[in-house]
Amino acid sequence: MTMTKLCFVTGGVLSGLGKGITTSAIGKLLQFRGFHVDVIKIDPYLNVDPGTLNPIEHGEVFITDEVWEFNPAPGFVYRIAEIDQDAGTYERFLDHPFHPSQNITSGQIYLSVIVHERVGKFLGRTIQIVPHITDEVKSRIRNIANKEDPDVLLIEIGGTVGDIEAMPFLEAIRQLRLELPKHDTCLVHVTLIPYLESVGQLKSKPTQHSVRTLQGMGLQPDIIVGRARESLSKEIKRKISLYCSVPEKAVISNPDLSPIYDLPPYFEQQNMGNYLCSLLQLSYDCKPAIDDWIEMVNLFKNAKRTINIAMPGKYTSIIDSYVSINAALQDAGAHLDAKVNINWIDTEAIEEDPDKIRVLDSCDGCLLTPGFGSRGVEGMIQTASYAIQKNIPYLGICFGAQLLTVAFARSIMGWKEAHTTEVDAETHVPVIDFLPEQKIIQEKGGTMRLGAHKIIIQEGTKLWDAYHQSVIHERFRHRYHIIEEYTGQMKEKGFITSAYDETGKIVNAIEINTHPFCVGVQFHPEYTSRPNRPNPLYFAFIKHALERSTIRMNANE
Ligand code: GLN
């Protein structure tokens, strides 16, 4: 093990508390003090990666720059670039690329141990959770610490303390804490402090129980972060301190904040950064460099204008399905003095009642979401056609770009049968079809075209105006692509290809040159947006939406 300090983050009471945001904010406190931090996310589910999970079940799948070849034993290779959405939060807060090997799942751990058993690594021995699974967890953590060599490695354990599937990970942490010197590790427990309406009080009992569960596994938290709708009073902090056996200064408030980027300064006010450094015996001789961050947070807080962006899609029932897109819209808005209101539109509802499409009239822009499969697709195509007709600023991301192509082919070219073969394999006008290499692929997990790739932008296009560069890198996740045989003919009516891949063969972006801003991209620009550095394409889109908003406001006056 290197000199890297380990800071574990566990969750109590229930999931969905924003542990990823807390972990990122802790990382930020350390960065303010000049430390190099990195993060591991542990997901106790048995999937090897979340790539095949439904966004409603799991939230967004985040795509990394790099594709990792997970090679549990000779002859077994799995490509991983689809990982947990928390990685997006880490990247946005810490502005540091997250490597896919840093999202460890139970699936990967068990797979490694089992294939090693098959090839004979443990001949003669019984394979057990302790020590074989826990050893594998510890070795993954150690390898990342050695390879990345950060001053502090934050390790977030997904789920809630007490979940059966997380037990081996908590046991591995217990062992690591025992093996390493006292000041080389610390444990932060993030828990819910519910507000009981009938008595008008925050209640600490569920936290006491979850800390007891941790203690029962041999783990004593050093810091307790209380998620509550408001900040914790001195009194409740005292109570948690007493019952959970941590000093009062180690009980930290984490109330609902907007923007979430306000959390590091909020922690800083409670002296959490200094306390953490004292626990880990990390010394530094500078004043925490927090000013730039606060200036950035103020852009989000003080934005004066408000614009409405329509987001038609099929996973609109949970906000987490498109978390990076939401963040990218807000990043761009903040730097243009605007708050972005997102108007979720369930496209199945449009299919049932076409009049519902009129909701787009009161929007300043329309972002058509990424996606898969056929549910809600006709409604998505209708929104794209409507945005084309009504000159509504439009940004189509991946599936959204493919469906823009279908919409144009049908409504402007008059090719009524045009479709993507993902939805209609028999269509006579397949404007979207498999990428050549995808035609023979059968397995679903990790087999799409993934990760960051080079994109060559054509000069004189809206895309070039946005990026001001001919060569960019953005992240991809797709099996299908836009077929040039058709776009060649669509050009006459203003539908142009604005970017290609490195080979010049795969269309990476399209736009309509007779429209104020109608752009579709095969890549996902949202993954590279940062709160202090919005993605150029989102920035251009929001700029056009603001122009439409001004025109709409003037017309209403
Ligand atoms: N389903 C489409 C494809 O595989 C689009 C994927 C996406 O939107 N990320 O190409």
XYZ file of C-alpha atoms and ligand atoms in Angstrom:
567
model
C 0.000 0.000 0.000
C 1.260 3.504 -0.815
C 0.957 6.494 1.482
C -2.557 7.031 0.152
C -5.101 7.655 2.917
C -8.470 5.957 2.607
C -11.725 7.712 3.417
C -14.754 5.392 3.361
C -18.267 6.756 2.900
C -21.229 4.598 3.920
C -24.953 5.310 3.914
C -27.584 4.784 6.560
C -31.383 4.637 6.863
C -32.217 4.713 3.170
C -30.676 4.989 -0.283
C -30.857 7.991 -2.593
C -29.525 10.363 0.082
C -27.011 11.994 -2.194
C -23.995 10.074 -0.892
C -22.277 10.729 -4.207
C -22.698 14.467 -3.739
C -21.419 14.222 -0.154
C -18.408 12.171 -1.285
C -17.657 14.684 -4.041
C -17.983 17.613 -1.643
C -15.536 15.932 0.755
C -13.140 15.510 -2.176
C -13.516 19.204 -2.933
C -12.582 20.177 0.660
C -9.359 18.217 0.198
C -8.704 19.751 -3.236
C -9.136 23.252 -1.724
C -6.190 22.309 0.518
C -4.055 21.200 -2.416
C -4.465 17.427 -2.011
C -4.769 15.054 -4.937
C -7.941 13.008 -4.513
C -9.468 10.128 -6.378
C -12.664 8.156 -5.892
C -13.854 4.558 -5.956
C -17.552 3.762 -6.175
C -18.588 0.330 -4.941
C -21.943 -0.959 -6.162
C -23.027 -4.091 -4.332
C -25.348 -5.371 -7.092
C -24.439 -8.475 -9.085
C -24.440 -6.843 -12.521
C -20.892 -6.617 -13.881
C -21.661 -3.002 -14.843
C -24.901 -0.985 -14.964
C -24.877 -0.816 -18.804
C -27.856 -3.094 -19.254
C -29.941 -1.575 -16.437
C -33.135 0.339 -17.080
C -32.664 4.058 -16.289
C -35.892 4.041 -14.276
C -34.486 1.322 -12.090
C -30.969 2.647 -11.792
C -30.820 6.245 -13.019
C -28.478 7.417 -15.745
C -25.594 5.296 -16.979
C -22.462 7.434 -17.026
C -19.902 6.994 -19.817
C -16.196 7.404 -19.155
C -13.483 8.649 -21.502
C -11.628 5.368 -21.386
C -12.898 1.878 -22.067
C -11.471 -0.565 -19.516
C -10.761 -4.138 -20.483
C -11.776 -6.020 -17.371
C -9.818 -9.232 -17.610
C -10.744 -11.398 -14.600
C -8.724 -14.384 -15.895
C -6.992 -15.463 -19.130
C -9.569 -15.781 -21.873
C -12.201 -13.582 -20.201
C -12.430 -9.956 -21.347
C -15.282 -7.535 -20.683
C -15.255 -3.955 -21.945
C -16.413 -1.453 -19.336
C -17.123 2.236 -19.883
C -20.723 2.277 -18.669
C -20.736 3.030 -14.990
C -22.692 4.447 -12.085
C -24.105 7.965 -12.343
C -22.202 9.022 -9.200
C -19.072 9.073 -11.380
C -20.651 12.033 -13.192
C -21.041 13.870 -9.892
C -17.392 13.168 -9.024
C -16.223 14.411 -12.426
C -18.327 17.571 -12.208
C -17.125 18.430 -8.687
C -13.523 17.275 -8.915
C -12.897 17.917 -12.636
C -10.837 14.763 -12.847
C -11.589 11.879 -15.265
C -12.937 8.810 -13.536
C -11.464 5.511 -14.718
C -14.068 2.754 -15.248
C -12.049 0.299 -13.116
C -12.907 2.557 -10.167
C -16.540 1.471 -10.230
C -16.342 -1.891 -8.476
C -19.439 -4.115 -8.481
C -20.174 -7.363 -6.645
C -20.586 -8.857 -10.122
C -16.947 -8.090 -10.974
C -15.646 -9.339 -7.617
C -17.533 -12.655 -7.673
C -16.760 -13.178 -11.364
C -13.027 -12.727 -10.747
C -12.992 -15.148 -7.824
C -15.093 -17.756 -9.625
C -13.111 -17.748 -12.875
C -9.906 -17.963 -10.854
C -11.313 -20.987 -9.085
C -12.057 -22.560 -12.488
C -8.541 -21.986 -13.801
C -7.118 -23.586 -10.652
C -5.785 -20.644 -8.630
C -7.194 -21.996 -5.354
C -6.648 -25.730 -5.926
C -7.473 -27.749 -2.841
C -9.152 -24.938 -0.938
C -12.790 -24.029 -0.223
C -13.653 -20.632 -1.728
C -15.407 -18.393 0.785
C -16.747 -14.857 1.178
C -14.115 -14.371 3.891
C -11.249 -14.379 2.951
C -11.527 -14.814 -0.853
C -14.176 -12.244 -1.729
C -12.916 -9.751 0.858
C -9.306 -10.271 -0.347
C -10.393 -9.518 -3.908
C -12.135 -6.304 -2.740
C -9.038 -5.212 -0.822
C -6.780 -5.997 -3.738
C -8.918 -3.925 -6.133
C -8.769 -0.990 -3.693
C -5.004 -1.376 -3.226
C -4.361 -1.592 -6.962
C -6.239 1.638 -7.608
C -4.410 3.377 -4.743
C -1.067 2.209 -6.185
C -1.887 3.094 -9.770
C -3.459 6.526 -9.216
C -1.398 7.333 -6.106
C -3.698 10.055 -4.732
C -3.150 11.638 -1.313
C -6.656 10.542 -0.388
C -8.776 7.849 -1.993
C -12.479 8.281 -1.263
C -14.376 5.006 -1.322
C -18.144 5.262 -1.480
C -20.157 2.114 -0.713
C -23.470 2.154 -2.569
C -26.712 1.110 -0.909
C -27.477 1.217 2.782
C -25.700 -0.289 5.764
C -27.581 -3.474 6.641
C -28.139 -4.565 3.012
C -27.124 -8.214 2.671
C -25.220 -7.713 -0.565
C -23.000 -4.952 0.894
C -21.780 -7.062 3.835
C -18.580 -8.396 2.180
C -17.549 -4.833 1.300
C -18.093 -3.586 4.854
C -16.140 -6.573 6.139
C -13.295 -5.727 3.734
C -13.310 -2.179 5.093
C -13.187 -3.484 8.654
C -10.138 -5.568 7.761
C -8.415 -2.675 5.978
C -8.995 -0.380 8.957
C -7.419 -2.989 11.192
C -4.449 -3.610 8.905
C -3.573 0.039 8.278
C -2.226 2.601 10.781
C -4.995 4.440 12.664
C -4.588 7.753 10.869
C -4.524 6.246 7.387
C -8.262 5.606 7.206
C -11.459 7.282 8.281
C -15.143 6.489 7.950
C -17.864 8.987 7.127
C -21.423 7.773 7.624
C -24.123 9.682 5.700
C -27.572 9.209 7.126
C -31.089 10.580 6.948
C -32.400 12.688 9.819
C -36.142 12.721 9.079
C -38.416 15.593 10.035
C -41.531 14.508 11.858
C -44.280 16.910 10.893
C -46.595 16.066 13.814
C -44.041 17.060 16.440
C -42.188 19.621 14.322
C -38.809 17.991 15.012
C -35.869 16.321 13.338
C -35.507 12.784 14.674
C -32.174 11.076 15.327
C -33.364 7.552 16.168
C -32.989 6.014 12.666
C -29.401 7.329 12.631
C -28.702 5.755 16.011
C -29.954 2.432 14.649
C -27.898 2.570 11.487
C -24.751 3.468 13.450
C -25.450 0.511 15.722
C -25.684 -1.745 12.659
C -22.278 -0.447 11.559
C -20.835 -0.968 15.027
C -22.177 -4.516 14.983
C -19.960 -5.105 11.973
C -16.939 -3.766 13.803
C -17.032 -0.304 12.207
C -17.159 2.925 14.182
C -17.815 6.058 12.105
C -15.495 9.030 12.611
C -17.850 11.580 11.084
C -21.640 11.534 10.754
C -23.177 13.608 7.977
C -26.870 14.219 8.615
C -29.036 14.668 5.524
C -32.097 16.641 6.510
C -34.428 19.184 4.992
C -32.825 21.842 7.189
C -29.560 22.296 9.056
C -29.056 20.385 12.291
C -29.502 22.324 15.523
C -26.841 22.206 18.267
C -29.227 20.091 20.274
C -29.646 17.323 17.713
C -25.930 17.353 16.950
C -25.301 16.827 20.674
C -27.756 13.938 20.761
C -26.219 12.205 17.736
C -22.771 12.727 19.231
C -23.788 11.130 22.509
C -25.637 8.134 21.104
C -23.342 7.445 18.180
C -20.062 7.958 19.985
C -18.543 10.700 17.847
C -17.429 14.175 19.006
C -19.988 16.952 18.448
C -17.741 18.658 15.917
C -17.864 15.427 13.883
C -21.630 15.696 13.349
C -22.074 17.645 10.143
C -25.227 19.138 8.589
C -26.085 18.407 4.990
C -29.412 20.114 4.254
C -31.178 20.408 0.879
C -29.156 22.959 -1.073
C -29.495 24.492 -4.493
C -27.257 24.372 -6.396
C -25.683 21.210 -5.006
C -22.296 22.874 -5.647
C -22.990 24.899 -2.501
C -22.245 21.852 -0.353
C -18.423 22.186 -0.110
C -18.640 25.778 1.210
C -21.402 24.639 3.552
C -19.156 21.858 4.906
C -16.267 24.314 5.107
C -18.310 26.604 7.388
C -18.677 23.670 9.775
C -14.910 23.164 9.778
C -15.275 19.728 8.237
C -12.205 20.075 5.982
C -9.872 20.829 8.891
C -11.393 18.108 11.009
C -10.991 15.519 8.257
C -7.354 16.521 7.751
C -6.700 16.211 11.476
C -8.233 12.718 11.496
C -6.043 11.638 8.597
C -3.030 13.606 9.849
C -2.775 15.452 6.567
C -0.837 18.665 6.933
C -0.967 21.652 4.601
C 0.281 25.161 4.954
C -2.026 27.142 2.701
C -5.392 28.783 3.238
C -8.084 26.608 1.583
C -8.450 27.938 -1.988
C -12.200 28.231 -2.070
C -12.779 31.641 -3.731
C -13.075 30.477 -7.363
C -15.538 27.806 -6.338
C -17.726 30.308 -4.451
C -17.640 32.667 -7.423
C -18.848 29.803 -9.629
C -21.615 28.842 -7.164
C -22.796 32.449 -7.194
C -23.307 32.287 -10.964
C -25.840 29.511 -10.353
C -27.471 31.285 -7.409
C -27.741 34.736 -8.926
C -28.821 33.906 -12.497
C -31.516 36.424 -13.362
C -33.342 34.984 -16.342
C -35.364 31.798 -16.556
C -35.884 29.714 -19.663
C -38.000 26.663 -20.367
C -36.490 23.674 -22.089
C -38.766 20.854 -23.213
C -37.323 17.398 -22.727
C -39.414 14.762 -24.477
C -38.462 11.220 -23.541
C -39.695 8.036 -22.001
C -37.802 7.899 -18.727
C -39.293 11.142 -17.443
C -40.644 9.547 -14.256
C -37.362 9.883 -12.407
C -35.101 12.894 -12.627
C -31.990 10.724 -12.216
C -32.503 9.169 -15.672
C -30.940 12.207 -17.333
C -28.838 13.654 -14.532
C -25.827 14.639 -16.694
C -28.096 16.314 -19.266
C -29.827 18.302 -16.520
C -26.458 19.316 -15.110
C -25.119 20.312 -18.548
C -28.199 22.491 -19.183
C -27.797 24.181 -15.787
C -24.018 24.657 -16.300
C -24.624 26.415 -19.616
C -27.531 28.430 -18.178
C -25.518 29.651 -15.178
C -22.796 31.003 -17.466
C -25.442 32.827 -19.506
C -27.190 34.316 -16.455
C -30.160 31.960 -16.734
C -31.831 29.265 -14.699
C -33.091 26.423 -16.845
C -36.548 25.039 -16.134
C -36.899 21.569 -17.539
C -40.293 20.609 -18.837
C -40.422 16.787 -18.944
C -42.675 15.543 -21.695
C -43.828 11.947 -21.725
C -43.920 11.139 -25.434
C -46.330 8.242 -24.977
C -48.877 10.865 -23.855
C -48.291 12.746 -27.160
C -48.923 9.526 -29.079
C -52.301 9.239 -27.346
C -53.215 12.910 -27.662
C -51.337 14.689 -30.486
C -52.623 18.082 -29.251
C -50.297 17.763 -26.290
C -47.430 18.663 -28.600
C -48.545 22.306 -28.310
C -46.747 22.415 -24.974
C -43.618 23.008 -27.079
C -45.012 26.436 -28.075
C -44.356 27.761 -24.587
C -40.805 26.376 -24.516
C -37.638 28.155 -25.585
C -35.855 25.037 -26.720
C -36.321 21.312 -27.106
C -33.768 18.674 -26.162
C -34.513 15.210 -27.488
C -33.073 12.611 -25.142
C -30.889 9.560 -25.721
C -32.626 6.214 -25.499
C -33.248 2.702 -26.748
C -36.127 0.617 -28.045
C -39.522 1.505 -29.425
C -41.650 2.742 -26.531
C -42.587 6.424 -26.924
C -40.593 6.720 -30.168
C -43.398 7.959 -32.449
C -44.071 10.766 -29.943
C -40.356 11.633 -29.956
C -40.342 11.802 -33.760
C -43.408 14.074 -33.668
C -41.684 16.500 -31.293
C -38.671 16.618 -33.626
C -40.900 17.363 -36.648
C -42.688 20.070 -34.668
C -39.394 21.706 -33.634
C -38.282 21.666 -37.300
C -41.543 23.273 -38.490
C -41.782 25.886 -35.736
C -38.107 26.886 -35.720
C -37.734 25.888 -32.066
C -34.056 25.589 -31.031
C -33.431 21.872 -30.944
C -30.666 19.655 -29.649
C -30.873 15.918 -30.325
C -28.572 13.694 -28.306
C -27.695 10.298 -29.822
C -31.144 8.656 -30.162
C -32.470 12.233 -30.305
C -30.224 12.901 -33.339
C -31.237 9.644 -34.992
C -34.922 10.451 -34.519
C -34.374 13.984 -35.851
C -33.061 12.313 -38.997
C -36.177 10.116 -39.160
C -38.424 13.161 -38.579
C -36.750 15.136 -41.387
C -36.869 12.165 -43.758
C -40.576 11.720 -43.127
C -41.834 15.295 -42.841
C -39.550 17.189 -45.241
C -38.425 14.490 -47.712
C -41.845 12.816 -47.699
C -40.325 9.355 -47.074
C -43.235 8.233 -44.915
C -41.710 4.831 -44.160
C -38.365 6.165 -42.968
C -37.275 4.688 -39.666
C -34.427 3.343 -37.595
C -33.924 -0.400 -37.854
C -33.684 -0.435 -34.057
C -37.458 0.091 -34.032
C -38.512 -1.306 -37.421
C -36.044 -3.899 -38.669
C -37.998 -4.298 -41.936
C -38.276 -0.615 -42.948
C -37.661 0.074 -46.664
C -36.046 3.406 -45.805
C -33.517 2.625 -43.038
C -32.092 6.112 -42.469
C -30.600 4.742 -39.242
C -29.023 1.297 -39.155
C -26.435 -0.775 -37.297
C -22.849 0.400 -37.204
C -20.991 -2.010 -39.517
C -19.129 -3.770 -36.681
C -22.312 -4.143 -34.619
C -24.139 -6.350 -37.126
C -22.642 -9.576 -35.811
C -22.676 -8.777 -32.085
C -25.050 -10.900 -29.990
C -24.059 -10.204 -26.389
C -25.604 -7.113 -24.784
C -23.219 -6.150 -21.955
C -20.446 -3.667 -22.831
C -20.684 -4.285 -26.568
C -21.800 -0.884 -27.881
C -19.401 1.647 -29.394
C -18.275 3.232 -26.128
C -15.964 5.841 -24.659
C -14.371 8.983 -26.049
C -13.562 9.152 -29.760
C -12.099 11.737 -32.078
C -14.667 13.832 -33.975
C -13.844 15.910 -37.039
C -16.079 18.976 -37.380
C -16.800 20.584 -40.762
C -16.125 24.309 -40.890
C -19.017 26.673 -41.570
C -21.492 24.647 -39.517
C -23.375 25.492 -36.305
C -21.384 22.753 -34.614
C -18.136 24.466 -35.602
C -19.516 27.795 -34.359
C -20.144 26.110 -31.000
C -16.763 24.398 -30.579
C -14.547 26.695 -32.703
C -12.363 23.669 -33.346
C -12.044 21.094 -36.079
C -11.021 18.208 -33.842
C -12.750 17.409 -30.579
C -13.196 14.374 -28.331
C -16.559 13.479 -26.860
C -18.029 10.265 -25.417
C -20.222 7.790 -27.276
C -22.617 4.970 -26.453
C -24.400 3.561 -29.488
C -25.023 0.610 -31.769
C -26.754 2.430 -34.624
C -25.757 5.359 -36.810
C -27.036 7.775 -39.453
C -26.787 6.344 -42.983
C -25.026 8.613 -45.472
C -26.706 7.130 -48.486
C -29.833 8.992 -47.350
C -28.299 12.153 -45.903
C -26.682 12.709 -49.311
C -30.173 13.213 -50.773
C -31.476 15.134 -47.725
C -28.771 17.764 -48.225
C -30.781 19.456 -51.001
C -33.430 20.376 -48.450
C -30.956 21.745 -45.903
C -30.117 18.647 -43.855
C -26.335 18.591 -43.629
C -23.739 16.387 -41.982
C -21.522 18.520 -39.733
C -19.086 15.999 -38.244
C -17.553 12.593 -38.936
C -15.464 10.058 -37.076
C -11.753 9.682 -37.715
C -12.283 7.416 -40.735
C -14.605 9.951 -42.361
C -17.189 7.196 -42.777
C -19.423 7.479 -39.713
C -21.667 10.534 -39.434
C -21.185 12.037 -35.966
C -23.415 15.114 -36.229
C -26.110 16.639 -38.419
C -27.940 19.944 -38.610
C -30.556 21.809 -40.608
C -29.072 24.889 -42.222
C -32.423 26.589 -42.831
C -33.305 26.490 -39.123
C -32.034 28.907 -36.402
C -30.530 26.010 -34.395
C -31.416 22.415 -35.096
C -28.463 20.177 -34.269
C -28.226 16.455 -33.639
C -25.127 14.721 -32.322
C -24.320 11.029 -32.189
C -22.154 11.677 -29.133
C -23.055 12.743 -25.573
C -21.630 16.218 -24.931
C -23.241 16.344 -21.451
C -20.571 14.072 -19.978
C -17.827 16.665 -20.424
C -19.763 19.642 -19.088
C -18.420 21.069 -15.834
C -19.989 23.722 -13.587
C -17.042 26.020 -14.249
C -16.664 25.006 -17.928
C -19.980 24.354 -19.695
C -19.891 22.134 -22.738
C -19.715 24.378 -25.854
C -22.650 22.696 -27.603
C -24.977 23.025 -24.601
C -23.804 26.620 -24.297
C -24.706 27.326 -27.935
C -28.084 25.623 -27.524
C -28.986 27.640 -24.402
C -27.824 30.829 -26.124
C -30.279 30.204 -28.950
C -33.021 29.286 -26.483
C -32.423 32.613 -24.713
C -32.795 34.422 -28.030
C -36.137 32.710 -28.596
C -37.153 33.564 -25.030
C -36.415 37.265 -25.687
C -38.465 37.165 -28.895
C -41.337 35.436 -27.067
C -41.205 37.966 -24.231
C -41.236 40.906 -26.644
C -44.151 39.404 -28.554
C -46.145 39.043 -25.313
C -45.550 42.616 -24.221
N -30.331 3.344 -29.317
C -29.456 4.139 -30.096
C -28.209 3.387 -30.524
O -27.875 2.385 -29.982
C -29.091 5.419 -29.369
C -28.308 5.207 -28.112
C -28.230 6.438 -27.242
O -29.104 7.307 -27.307
N -27.207 6.518 -26.427
O -27.528 3.800 -31.424
